[in-house]
mmCIF file of C-alpha atoms in Angstrom:
data_model
loop_
_atom_site.group_PDB
_atom_site.id
_atom_site.type_symbol
_atom_site.label_atom_id
_atom_site.label_comp_id
_atom_site.label_asym_id
_atom_site.label_seq_id
_atom_site.Cartn_x
_atom_site.Cartn_y
_atom_site.Cartn_z
ATOM 1 C CA MET H 1 30.330 -6.406 1.155
ATOM 2 C CA ASP H 2 33.317 -6.634 -1.209
ATOM 3 C CA SER H 3 32.105 -9.933 -2.618
ATOM 4 C CA GLU H 4 28.724 -8.379 -3.400
ATOM 5 C CA ARG H 5 30.385 -5.531 -5.263
ATOM 6 C CA SER H 6 32.878 -7.645 -7.208
ATOM 7 C CA LEU H 7 32.549 -8.337 -10.921
ATOM 8 C CA GLU H 8 31.532 -11.917 -10.184
ATOM 9 C CA ALA H 9 28.340 -10.602 -8.595
ATOM 10 C CA PHE H 10 27.077 -9.617 -12.042
ATOM 11 C CA GLY H 11 25.812 -12.832 -13.587
ATOM 12 C CA TRP H 12 23.256 -11.761 -16.184
ATOM 13 C CA ALA H 13 20.361 -14.243 -16.361
ATOM 14 C CA GLU H 14 16.676 -14.253 -17.214
ATOM 15 C CA PRO H 15 14.585 -14.907 -14.092
ATOM 16 C CA VAL H 16 12.061 -17.711 -14.234
ATOM 17 C CA ASP H 17 9.399 -15.822 -12.295
ATOM 18 C CA THR H 18 8.668 -12.181 -11.568
ATOM 19 C CA PRO H 19 11.311 -11.199 -8.992
ATOM 20 C CA THR H 20 10.500 -9.644 -5.632
ATOM 21 C CA LEU H 21 12.446 -6.492 -4.812
ATOM 22 C CA GLY H 22 14.126 -6.864 -1.431
ATOM 23 C CA GLU H 23 14.705 -3.891 0.857
ATOM 24 C CA GLN H 24 18.466 -3.841 0.225
ATOM 25 C CA GLU H 25 18.310 -4.919 -3.412
ATOM 26 C CA VAL H 26 18.769 -3.093 -6.694
ATOM 27 C CA HIS H 27 17.291 -4.906 -9.666
ATOM 28 C CA LEU H 28 19.202 -4.121 -12.847
ATOM 29 C CA TRP H 29 17.426 -5.133 -16.052
ATOM 30 C CA SER H 30 19.194 -5.443 -19.406
ATOM 31 C CA VAL H 31 17.022 -5.081 -22.519
ATOM 32 C CA CYS H 32 18.062 -5.684 -26.140
ATOM 33 C CA LEU H 33 15.957 -3.098 -27.951
ATOM 34 C CA ASP H 34 16.319 -4.639 -31.407
ATOM 35 C CA ALA H 35 14.850 -7.916 -30.148
ATOM 36 C CA LEU H 36 11.480 -6.263 -29.479
ATOM 37 C CA ASN H 37 10.501 -5.107 -32.956
ATOM 38 C CA GLU H 38 7.388 -7.296 -33.048
ATOM 39 C CA LEU H 39 5.646 -5.383 -30.302
ATOM 40 C CA SER H 40 1.897 -5.284 -30.912
ATOM 41 C CA GLU H 41 0.021 -2.106 -31.706
ATOM 42 C CA GLN H 42 -1.575 -2.421 -28.282
ATOM 43 C CA CYS H 43 1.766 -1.613 -26.653
ATOM 44 C CA TRP H 44 1.902 1.710 -28.517
ATOM 45 C CA GLY H 45 -1.248 2.649 -26.664
ATOM 46 C CA TRP H 46 0.536 2.212 -23.345
ATOM 47 C CA LEU H 47 2.638 5.303 -24.036
ATOM 48 C CA SER H 48 1.537 8.757 -22.953
ATOM 49 C CA ASN H 49 0.701 11.394 -25.541
ATOM 50 C CA GLN H 50 4.041 13.047 -24.821
ATOM 51 C CA GLU H 51 5.938 9.789 -25.362
ATOM 52 C CA GLN H 52 4.092 9.157 -28.624
ATOM 53 C CA GLN H 53 4.844 12.673 -29.840
ATOM 54 C CA ARG H 54 8.539 12.253 -29.010
ATOM 55 C CA ALA H 55 8.616 8.949 -30.869
ATOM 56 C CA MET H 56 7.085 10.508 -33.977
ATOM 57 C CA CYS H 57 9.789 13.191 -34.025
ATOM 58 C CA PHE H 58 12.442 10.667 -35.076
ATOM 59 C CA GLN H 59 13.287 10.917 -38.762
ATOM 60 C CA PHE H 60 14.184 7.248 -39.236
ATOM 61 C CA ALA H 61 11.822 4.377 -38.505
ATOM 62 C CA VAL H 62 14.510 2.321 -36.752
ATOM 63 C CA ASP H 63 15.139 5.099 -34.220
ATOM 64 C CA ARG H 64 11.416 5.560 -33.680
ATOM 65 C CA GLN H 65 11.034 1.814 -33.095
ATOM 66 C CA ARG H 66 13.900 1.677 -30.582
ATOM 67 C CA PHE H 67 12.488 4.644 -28.673
ATOM 68 C CA THR H 68 9.091 2.962 -28.563
ATOM 69 C CA ASN H 69 10.595 -0.371 -27.515
ATOM 70 C CA ALA H 70 12.568 1.296 -24.725
ATOM 71 C CA HIS H 71 9.559 3.073 -23.255
ATOM 72 C CA VAL H 72 7.302 0.043 -23.560
ATOM 73 C CA ALA H 73 9.928 -2.137 -21.852
ATOM 74 C CA VAL H 74 10.450 0.332 -18.991
ATOM 75 C CA ARG H 75 6.704 0.573 -18.402
ATOM 76 C CA ALA H 76 6.383 -3.217 -18.388
ATOM 77 C CA ILE H 77 9.332 -3.600 -16.006
ATOM 78 C CA LEU H 78 8.054 -1.021 -13.528
ATOM 79 C CA ALA H 79 4.476 -2.314 -13.715
ATOM 80 C CA GLN H 80 5.710 -5.626 -12.294
ATOM 81 C CA TYR H 81 6.735 -3.879 -9.086
ATOM 82 C CA ALA H 82 3.912 -1.335 -8.963
ATOM 83 C CA ARG H 83 1.358 -4.146 -9.480
ATOM 84 C CA CYS H 84 -0.512 -2.255 -12.159
ATOM 85 C CA HIS H 85 -0.951 -2.242 -15.919
ATOM 86 C CA PRO H 86 1.844 -0.411 -17.809
ATOM 87 C CA VAL H 87 -0.623 2.146 -19.182
ATOM 88 C CA GLN H 88 -1.532 3.190 -15.631
ATOM 89 C CA LEU H 89 1.960 4.476 -14.881
ATOM 90 C CA SER H 90 2.587 8.196 -15.144
ATOM 91 C CA PHE H 91 5.924 9.977 -14.965
ATOM 92 C CA GLY H 92 7.376 13.344 -14.101
ATOM 93 C CA GLN H 93 10.840 14.903 -14.041
ATOM 94 C CA ASN H 94 12.707 16.954 -11.486
ATOM 95 C CA ALA H 95 14.182 20.332 -12.375
ATOM 96 C CA PHE H 96 17.222 18.639 -13.941
ATOM 97 C CA GLY H 97 15.351 16.048 -15.974
ATOM 98 C CA LYS H 98 15.578 12.994 -13.713
ATOM 99 C CA PRO H 99 12.419 10.897 -14.228
ATOM 100 C CA PHE H 100 10.251 9.598 -11.406
ATOM 101 C CA ILE H 101 6.909 7.837 -11.079
ATOM 102 C CA THR H 102 4.039 10.187 -10.214
ATOM 103 C CA SER H 103 1.321 7.524 -9.988
ATOM 104 C CA MET H 104 2.587 6.148 -6.659
ATOM 105 C CA PRO H 105 4.116 7.544 -3.427
ATOM 106 C CA GLN H 106 7.656 8.844 -3.841
ATOM 107 C CA ASP H 107 8.918 6.965 -0.793
ATOM 108 C CA GLN H 108 8.425 3.717 -2.691
ATOM 109 C CA LEU H 109 9.612 2.606 -6.123
ATOM 110 C CA ARG H 110 12.382 4.561 -7.831
ATOM 111 C CA PHE H 111 14.223 3.869 -11.054
ATOM 112 C CA ASN H 112 16.742 5.114 -13.551
ATOM 113 C CA ILE H 113 17.421 4.169 -17.152
ATOM 114 C CA THR H 114 20.204 4.451 -19.710
ATOM 115 C CA HIS H 115 20.532 3.194 -23.224
ATOM 116 C CA GLY H 116 22.969 2.939 -26.075
ATOM 117 C CA THR H 117 21.876 2.386 -29.650
ATOM 118 C CA HIS H 118 20.736 -1.189 -29.163
ATOM 119 C CA HIS H 119 20.676 -1.795 -25.408
ATOM 120 C CA LEU H 120 18.870 -0.421 -22.382
ATOM 121 C CA LEU H 121 19.558 -0.779 -18.662
ATOM 122 C CA CYS H 122 16.827 -0.104 -16.109
ATOM 123 C CA ALA H 123 17.694 0.023 -12.402
ATOM 124 C CA VAL H 124 14.842 -0.398 -9.898
ATOM 125 C CA VAL H 125 15.054 0.135 -6.134
ATOM 126 C CA ASN H 126 12.867 0.893 -3.132
ATOM 127 C CA ALA H 127 13.080 4.225 -1.279
ATOM 128 C CA ARG H 128 16.572 5.290 -2.331
ATOM 129 C CA GLU H 129 18.077 7.192 -5.222
ATOM 130 C CA VAL H 130 19.743 5.318 -8.059
ATOM 131 C CA GLY H 131 21.598 6.177 -11.268
ATOM 132 C CA VAL H 132 22.854 4.015 -14.102
ATOM 133 C CA ASP H 133 24.857 4.755 -17.241
ATOM 134 C CA LEU H 134 25.785 2.657 -20.291
ATOM 135 C CA GLU H 135 28.143 3.823 -23.014
ATOM 136 C CA PRO H 136 29.402 2.119 -26.181
ATOM 137 C CA ILE H 137 33.197 2.310 -26.325
ATOM 138 C CA ASP H 138 34.196 4.495 -29.276
ATOM 139 C CA LEU H 139 37.838 3.906 -30.128
ATOM 140 C CA ALA H 140 37.904 7.089 -32.220
ATOM 141 C CA MET H 141 36.749 9.350 -29.384
ATOM 142 C CA PRO H 142 39.424 11.957 -28.366
ATOM 143 C CA THR H 143 39.308 10.816 -24.765
ATOM 144 C CA ASP H 144 42.491 12.610 -23.660
ATOM 145 C CA GLU H 145 41.004 15.973 -24.664
ATOM 146 C CA ILE H 146 37.679 15.244 -22.967
ATOM 147 C CA ALA H 147 39.382 14.057 -19.781
ATOM 148 C CA HIS H 148 41.470 17.252 -19.725
ATOM 149 C CA MET H 149 38.263 19.333 -19.798
ATOM 150 C CA LEU H 150 36.011 17.297 -17.484
ATOM 151 C CA PHE H 151 38.071 15.051 -15.187
ATOM 152 C CA THR H 152 39.978 15.958 -12.033
ATOM 153 C CA LYS H 153 43.760 16.294 -12.118
ATOM 154 C CA ARG H 154 44.110 13.012 -10.242
ATOM 155 C CA GLU H 155 41.860 11.161 -12.679
ATOM 156 C CA GLN H 156 43.757 12.597 -15.627
ATOM 157 C CA ALA H 157 47.046 11.475 -14.114
ATOM 158 C CA LEU H 158 45.730 7.973 -13.482
ATOM 159 C CA LEU H 159 44.569 7.676 -17.080
ATOM 160 C CA LYS H 160 47.893 8.905 -18.445
ATOM 161 C CA SER H 161 49.740 6.368 -16.291
ATOM 162 C CA LEU H 162 48.051 3.512 -18.160
ATOM 163 C CA PRO H 163 49.380 1.943 -21.370
ATOM 164 C CA VAL H 164 47.886 3.626 -24.431
ATOM 165 C CA SER H 165 46.082 0.396 -25.316
ATOM 166 C CA GLU H 166 44.131 0.539 -22.035
ATOM 167 C CA ARG H 167 43.283 4.232 -21.836
ATOM 168 C CA GLN H 168 40.229 4.239 -24.081
ATOM 169 C CA HIS H 169 38.427 1.584 -22.065
ATOM 170 C CA ALA H 170 39.528 3.143 -18.762
ATOM 171 C CA PHE H 171 38.174 6.528 -19.862
ATOM 172 C CA TYR H 172 34.730 5.043 -20.426
ATOM 173 C CA VAL H 173 34.867 3.264 -17.077
ATOM 174 C CA TYR H 174 35.492 6.623 -15.387
ATOM 175 C CA TRP H 175 32.921 8.362 -17.560
ATOM 176 C CA THR H 176 30.091 5.937 -16.778
ATOM 177 C CA ARG H 177 30.911 6.044 -13.066
ATOM 178 C CA LYS H 178 30.631 9.825 -13.139
ATOM 179 C CA GLU H 179 27.408 9.811 -15.135
ATOM 180 C CA ALA H 180 25.876 7.252 -12.761
ATOM 181 C CA ILE H 181 26.675 9.498 -9.783
ATOM 182 C CA VAL H 182 25.265 12.594 -11.531
ATOM 183 C CA LYS H 183 22.071 10.728 -12.476
ATOM 184 C CA ALA H 184 21.650 9.271 -8.989
ATOM 185 C CA GLN H 185 21.952 12.674 -7.346
ATOM 186 C CA GLY H 186 19.549 14.110 -9.924
ATOM 187 C CA MET H 187 21.456 17.365 -10.268
ATOM 188 C CA GLY H 188 22.182 17.307 -13.984
ATOM 189 C CA LEU H 189 24.824 19.691 -15.307
ATOM 190 C CA SER H 190 24.716 21.677 -12.057
ATOM 191 C CA LEU H 191 27.079 19.000 -10.694
ATOM 192 C CA PRO H 192 30.301 19.412 -12.729
ATOM 193 C CA LEU H 193 32.085 16.169 -13.587
ATOM 194 C CA ASP H 194 35.374 17.501 -12.194
ATOM 195 C CA SER H 195 33.773 18.252 -8.807
ATOM 196 C CA PHE H 196 34.206 14.647 -7.652
ATOM 197 C CA GLU H 197 36.442 11.656 -8.313
ATOM 198 C CA VAL H 198 35.544 8.068 -9.158
ATOM 199 C CA VAL H 199 38.845 6.310 -8.636
ATOM 200 C CA SER H 200 39.375 2.714 -7.536
ATOM 201 C CA CYS H 201 40.218 1.989 -3.912
ATOM 202 C CA SER H 202 42.899 -0.440 -2.736
ATOM 203 C CA SER H 203 40.613 -3.453 -3.302
ATOM 204 C CA GLY H 204 40.068 -2.412 -6.916
ATOM 205 C CA LEU H 205 36.443 -1.458 -6.362
ATOM 206 C CA PRO H 206 35.136 1.936 -7.579
ATOM 207 C CA GLN H 207 34.910 4.679 -4.986
ATOM 208 C CA LEU H 208 33.399 8.145 -4.945
ATOM 209 C CA VAL H 209 35.582 10.921 -3.532
ATOM 210 C CA ALA H 210 33.882 14.283 -3.003
ATOM 211 C CA THR H 211 35.984 17.312 -3.900
ATOM 212 C CA ASN H 212 33.449 20.091 -3.228
ATOM 213 C CA THR H 213 30.347 20.771 -1.166
ATOM 214 C CA LYS H 214 27.859 19.972 -3.956
ATOM 215 C CA THR H 215 28.771 16.308 -3.920
ATOM 216 C CA ALA H 216 27.458 14.183 -1.070
ATOM 217 C CA PRO H 217 30.236 12.381 0.838
ATOM 218 C CA SER H 218 31.174 8.943 -0.451
ATOM 219 C CA GLN H 219 29.581 7.146 2.522
ATOM 220 C CA TYR H 220 26.173 8.183 1.161
ATOM 221 C CA TRP H 221 26.714 6.405 -2.161
ATOM 222 C CA SER H 222 27.746 2.973 -3.371
ATOM 223 C CA LEU H 223 29.328 2.748 -6.807
ATOM 224 C CA TYR H 224 29.564 -0.338 -9.023
ATOM 225 C CA ASP H 225 31.115 -1.191 -12.355
ATOM 226 C CA VAL H 226 28.649 -3.228 -14.424
ATOM 227 C CA PRO H 227 30.075 -5.707 -16.957
ATOM 228 C CA HIS H 228 28.000 -5.547 -20.128
ATOM 229 C CA GLY H 229 30.144 -6.982 -22.903
ATOM 230 C CA SER H 230 33.521 -5.850 -24.210
ATOM 231 C CA ALA H 231 32.006 -3.148 -26.446
ATOM 232 C CA PHE H 232 30.375 -1.274 -23.550
ATOM 233 C CA ALA H 233 31.193 0.310 -20.220
ATOM 234 C CA ALA H 234 28.482 0.680 -17.585
ATOM 235 C CA ALA H 235 28.180 1.784 -13.976
ATOM 236 C CA LEU H 236 25.572 1.925 -11.240
ATOM 237 C CA ALA H 237 25.332 4.336 -8.293
ATOM 238 C CA VAL H 238 22.905 3.802 -5.427
ATOM 239 C CA GLU H 239 22.178 5.834 -2.321
ATOM 240 C CA GLY H 240 23.504 4.315 0.904
ATOM 241 C CA VAL H 241 25.438 1.131 1.492
ATOM 242 C CA GLN H 242 24.763 -2.598 1.725
ATOM 243 C CA ALA H 243 23.054 -2.875 -1.649
ATOM 244 C CA THR H 244 22.820 -6.238 -3.371
ATOM 245 C CA ILE H 245 22.692 -6.009 -7.155
ATOM 246 C CA ARG H 246 20.561 -8.497 -9.096
ATOM 247 C CA PRO H 247 21.380 -8.302 -12.831
ATOM 248 C CA MET H 248 18.590 -9.705 -14.990
ATOM 249 C CA ILE H 249 17.735 -10.048 -18.673
ATOM 250 C CA TRP H 250 14.324 -8.828 -19.830
ATOM 251 C CA ASN H 251 12.686 -9.914 -23.065
ATOM 252 C CA GLN H 252 9.367 -9.747 -24.858
ATOM 253 C CA ARG H 253 7.805 -12.692 -23.048
ATOM 254 C CA TRP H 254 7.302 -10.438 -20.019
ATOM 255 C CA LEU H 255 4.737 -8.507 -22.049
ATOM 256 C CA ALA H 256 2.392 -11.494 -22.187
ATOM 257 C CA THR H 257 1.073 -10.635 -18.725
ATOM 258 C CA TYR H 258 -0.395 -7.391 -20.048
ATOM 259 C CA LEU H 259 -1.217 -7.980 -23.711
ATOM 260 C CA GLY H 260 -4.955 -8.199 -24.075
ATOM 261 C CA THR H 261 -5.445 -7.145 -20.443
ATOM 262 C CA PRO H 262 -7.835 -4.203 -20.079
ATOM 263 C CA SER H 263 -6.486 -1.153 -18.307
#
């Protein structure tokens, strides 16, 4: 189990063929949004009216394009597993904004996404909850002040015990772990970030520690740090134990399956 959760388990690579999602697997796709700017007009038609309206609300064309690229990529990724055309997927949200697929039974495919300015991560799993978070590391962010407001006393103390040169990165490691847990549980802001801890256990692996009754006990969740370049911190939370993470790179060639295919 420890070897599966170690940093060495995350070897980003583009799969040769469409991967099959195993029962105990989480497929984690990395997408470079700026590499997809040549998407055809046909892909725009895959988006729902609501997605198109949201895209058109962006003031700048580059932001509109990245939003479009992200939603096209997520539809194409999920369509691989749902065995349908991307346009046939429909989505809903729970009361706290967590997205889910409404065009197939809820005991099957589940997913979660996160994106920075240029990158997107999409986690896909069968019949369990999942959350993923990616954050660019901002060296100017007043992390000590934010930690004082939103982290537990123990987490604050652990951060302060680190050399100043390491605190900024460590803050984002903690932050993404917390966001991944919140997104996996689908409770939004009703689950305060200081109501649970995401410290490292003796082996160095991330661990969830519940500090109130709103947070499910740690044995219900597995938590992973996700290496994604030195400028980012990322984390993944998945319901249950014994998950094997498959990190994969997605690019525009995966659209070829659907381009020109009638819906």
